[in-house]
Short mmCIF file of C-alpha atoms in Angstrom, two decimals:
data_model
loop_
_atom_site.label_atom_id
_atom_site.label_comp_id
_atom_site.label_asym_id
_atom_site.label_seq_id
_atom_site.Cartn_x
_atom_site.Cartn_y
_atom_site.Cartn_z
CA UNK A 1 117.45 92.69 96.13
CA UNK A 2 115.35 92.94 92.76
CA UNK A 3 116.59 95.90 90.20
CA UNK A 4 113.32 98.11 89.12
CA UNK A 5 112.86 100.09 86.14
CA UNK A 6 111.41 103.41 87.87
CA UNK A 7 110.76 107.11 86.52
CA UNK A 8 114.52 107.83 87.95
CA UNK A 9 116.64 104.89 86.30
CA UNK A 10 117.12 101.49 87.44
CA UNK A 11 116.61 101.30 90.93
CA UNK A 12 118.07 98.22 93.21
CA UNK A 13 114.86 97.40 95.61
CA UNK A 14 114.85 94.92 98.89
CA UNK A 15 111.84 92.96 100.10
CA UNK A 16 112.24 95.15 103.16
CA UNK A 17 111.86 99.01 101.34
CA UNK A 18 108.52 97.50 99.32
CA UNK A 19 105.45 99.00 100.62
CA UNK A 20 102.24 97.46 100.03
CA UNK A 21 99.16 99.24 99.12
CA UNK A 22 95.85 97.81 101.26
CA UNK A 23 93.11 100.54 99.94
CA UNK A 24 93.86 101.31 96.53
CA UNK A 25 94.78 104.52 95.06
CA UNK A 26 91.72 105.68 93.38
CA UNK A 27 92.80 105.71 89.25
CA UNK A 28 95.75 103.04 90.47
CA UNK A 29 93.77 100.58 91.97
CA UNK A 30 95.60 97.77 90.18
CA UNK A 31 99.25 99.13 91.76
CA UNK A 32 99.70 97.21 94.78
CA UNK A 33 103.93 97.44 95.39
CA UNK A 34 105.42 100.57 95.96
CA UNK A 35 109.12 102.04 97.36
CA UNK A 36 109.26 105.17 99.25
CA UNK A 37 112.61 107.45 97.43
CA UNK A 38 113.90 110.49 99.02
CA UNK A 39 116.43 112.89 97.62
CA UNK A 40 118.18 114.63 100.13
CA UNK A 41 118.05 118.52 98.06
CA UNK A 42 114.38 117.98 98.27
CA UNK A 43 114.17 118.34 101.77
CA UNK A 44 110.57 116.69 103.66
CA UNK A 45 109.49 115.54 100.07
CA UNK A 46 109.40 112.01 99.10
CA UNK A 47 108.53 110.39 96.12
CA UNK A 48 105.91 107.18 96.04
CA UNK A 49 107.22 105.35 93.23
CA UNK A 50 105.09 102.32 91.81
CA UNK A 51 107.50 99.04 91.31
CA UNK A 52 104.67 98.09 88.37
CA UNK A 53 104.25 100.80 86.53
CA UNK A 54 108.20 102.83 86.20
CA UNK A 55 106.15 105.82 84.76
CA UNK A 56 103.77 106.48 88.14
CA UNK A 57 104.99 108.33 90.73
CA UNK A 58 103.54 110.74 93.39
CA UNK A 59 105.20 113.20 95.16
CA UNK A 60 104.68 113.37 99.23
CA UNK A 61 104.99 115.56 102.25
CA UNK A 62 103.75 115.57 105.55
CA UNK A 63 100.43 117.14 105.93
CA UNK A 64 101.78 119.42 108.44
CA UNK A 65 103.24 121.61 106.02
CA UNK A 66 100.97 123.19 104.36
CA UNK A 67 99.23 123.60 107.78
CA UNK A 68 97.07 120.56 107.59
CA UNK A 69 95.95 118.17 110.68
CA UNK A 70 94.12 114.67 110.26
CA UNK A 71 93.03 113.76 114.01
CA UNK A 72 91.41 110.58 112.44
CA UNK A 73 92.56 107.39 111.20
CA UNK A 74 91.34 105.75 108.23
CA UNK A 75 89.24 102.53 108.31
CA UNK A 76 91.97 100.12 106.91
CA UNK A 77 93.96 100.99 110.36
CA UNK A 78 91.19 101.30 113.30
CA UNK A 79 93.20 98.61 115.07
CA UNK A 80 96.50 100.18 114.54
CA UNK A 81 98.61 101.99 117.37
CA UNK A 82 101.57 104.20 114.99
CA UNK A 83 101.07 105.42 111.49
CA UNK A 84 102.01 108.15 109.37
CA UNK A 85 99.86 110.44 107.76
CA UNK A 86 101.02 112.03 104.12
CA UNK A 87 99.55 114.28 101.49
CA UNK A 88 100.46 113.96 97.53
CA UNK A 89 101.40 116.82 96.45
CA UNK A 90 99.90 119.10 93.19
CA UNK A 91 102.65 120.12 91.48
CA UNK A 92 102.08 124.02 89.38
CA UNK A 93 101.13 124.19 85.94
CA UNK A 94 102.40 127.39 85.86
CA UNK A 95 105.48 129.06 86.88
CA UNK A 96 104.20 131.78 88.86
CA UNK A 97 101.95 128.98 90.98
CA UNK A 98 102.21 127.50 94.10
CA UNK A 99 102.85 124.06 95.53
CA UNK A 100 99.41 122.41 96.73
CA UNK A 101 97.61 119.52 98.66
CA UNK A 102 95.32 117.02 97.82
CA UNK A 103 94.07 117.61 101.50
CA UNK A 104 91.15 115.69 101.20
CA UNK A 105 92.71 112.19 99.63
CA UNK A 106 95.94 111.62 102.79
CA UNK A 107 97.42 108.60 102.35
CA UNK A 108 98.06 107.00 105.74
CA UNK A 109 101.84 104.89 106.23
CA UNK A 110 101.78 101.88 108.88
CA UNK A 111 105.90 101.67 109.15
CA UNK A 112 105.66 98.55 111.30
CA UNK A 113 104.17 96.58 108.38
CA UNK A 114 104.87 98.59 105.25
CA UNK A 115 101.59 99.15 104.28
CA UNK A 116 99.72 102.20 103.61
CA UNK A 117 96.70 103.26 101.61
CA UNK A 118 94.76 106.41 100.40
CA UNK A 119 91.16 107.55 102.35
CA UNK A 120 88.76 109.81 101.56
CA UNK A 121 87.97 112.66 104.38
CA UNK A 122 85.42 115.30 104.34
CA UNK A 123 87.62 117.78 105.30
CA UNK A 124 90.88 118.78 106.14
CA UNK A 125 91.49 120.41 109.86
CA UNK A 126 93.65 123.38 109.23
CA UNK A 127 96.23 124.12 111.97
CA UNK A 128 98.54 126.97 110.26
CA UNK A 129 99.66 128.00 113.93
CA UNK A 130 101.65 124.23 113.26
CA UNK A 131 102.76 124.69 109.53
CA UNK A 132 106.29 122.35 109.75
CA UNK A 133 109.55 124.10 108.53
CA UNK A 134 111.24 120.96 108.77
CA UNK A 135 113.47 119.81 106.07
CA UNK A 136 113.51 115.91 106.52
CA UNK A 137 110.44 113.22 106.21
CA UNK A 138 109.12 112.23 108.74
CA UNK A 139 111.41 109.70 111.17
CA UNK A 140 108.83 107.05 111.66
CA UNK A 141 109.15 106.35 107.48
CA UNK A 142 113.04 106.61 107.57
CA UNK A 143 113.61 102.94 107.85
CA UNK A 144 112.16 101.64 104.55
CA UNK A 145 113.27 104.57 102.43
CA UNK A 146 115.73 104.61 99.52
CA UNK A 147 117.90 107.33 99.43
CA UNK A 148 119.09 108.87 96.64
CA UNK A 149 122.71 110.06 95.66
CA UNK A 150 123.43 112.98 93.68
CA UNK A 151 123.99 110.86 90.44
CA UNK A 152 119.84 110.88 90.45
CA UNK A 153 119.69 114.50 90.54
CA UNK A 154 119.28 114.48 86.04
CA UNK A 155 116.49 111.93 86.81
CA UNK A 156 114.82 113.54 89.73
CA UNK A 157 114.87 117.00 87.79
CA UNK A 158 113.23 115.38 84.79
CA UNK A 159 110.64 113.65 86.54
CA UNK A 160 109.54 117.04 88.79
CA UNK A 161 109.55 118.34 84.79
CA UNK A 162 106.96 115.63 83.94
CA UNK A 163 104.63 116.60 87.26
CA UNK A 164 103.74 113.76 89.23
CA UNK A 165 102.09 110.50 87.70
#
């Protein structure tokens, strides 16, 4: 267990919650280690926080809710059988906006190995008859993910403040 110095405090790490980044976050490409957080009050969101850089962080959810569909996989996992598809979410700028997708950048989770990486699509399939109410992440990331108590809720406030990396 190594302690991390991450947008919400100090955070206690294992080898087993690091994710590593195999097709590099365009902007980021020199961030290779990340940890998946999840605050239970923020329902299907997660946050992607780099273990290099405290300050970076992205916000996640599954693509699903905002209506989204990606029946492909990316390159970096042609060979893989499970994997996890996620969009990074846009924070508003104002306080009359509304939440939105990168839809065309999904990053794509591969639990089994704890890697994952972002891929370029040409376009998003929209599905809003399947727009997910559901207020967890998605099971197949539950594993490696560091949950966080209610003591985080002053950091997690200020960082959704600051907007996403």
């Amino acid at each position: 267990m190594t302690d991390y110095s991450t947008r919400f405090g100090l955070l206690p790490v294992s080898d087993a919650q690091i994710w590593h980044c195999i097709a590099p976050l365009p902007g980021f490409a020199e961030l290779q280690r990340f940890a998946l957080l999840h605050v239970q009050e923020q329902g299907p969101f997660l946050w992607l926080q780099s273990l290099e850089e405290p300050l970076i962080a992205f916000l996640l959810v599954a693509p699903d809710h905002f209506g989204l569909h990606y029946p492909q996989r990316p390159h970096f996992a042609a060979q893989e059988t499970d994997g996890t598809s996620m969009v990074m979410v846009i924070l508003p700028q104002k306080a009359n906006e509304a939440l939105q997708a990168n839809a065309l950048a999904p990053l794509y989770f591969l639990p089994g190995t704890r890697r994952f990486g972002q891929w370029i699509v040409e376009h998003a399939e929209p599905n809003p008859a399947h727009v997910s109410t559901a207020k967890t992440p998605p099971a197949t990331l539950n594993a490696p993910l560091i949950h966080l108590g209610l003591s985080r809720q002053n950091a997690v406030a200020s960082a959704l403040a600051m907007g996403a990396a």
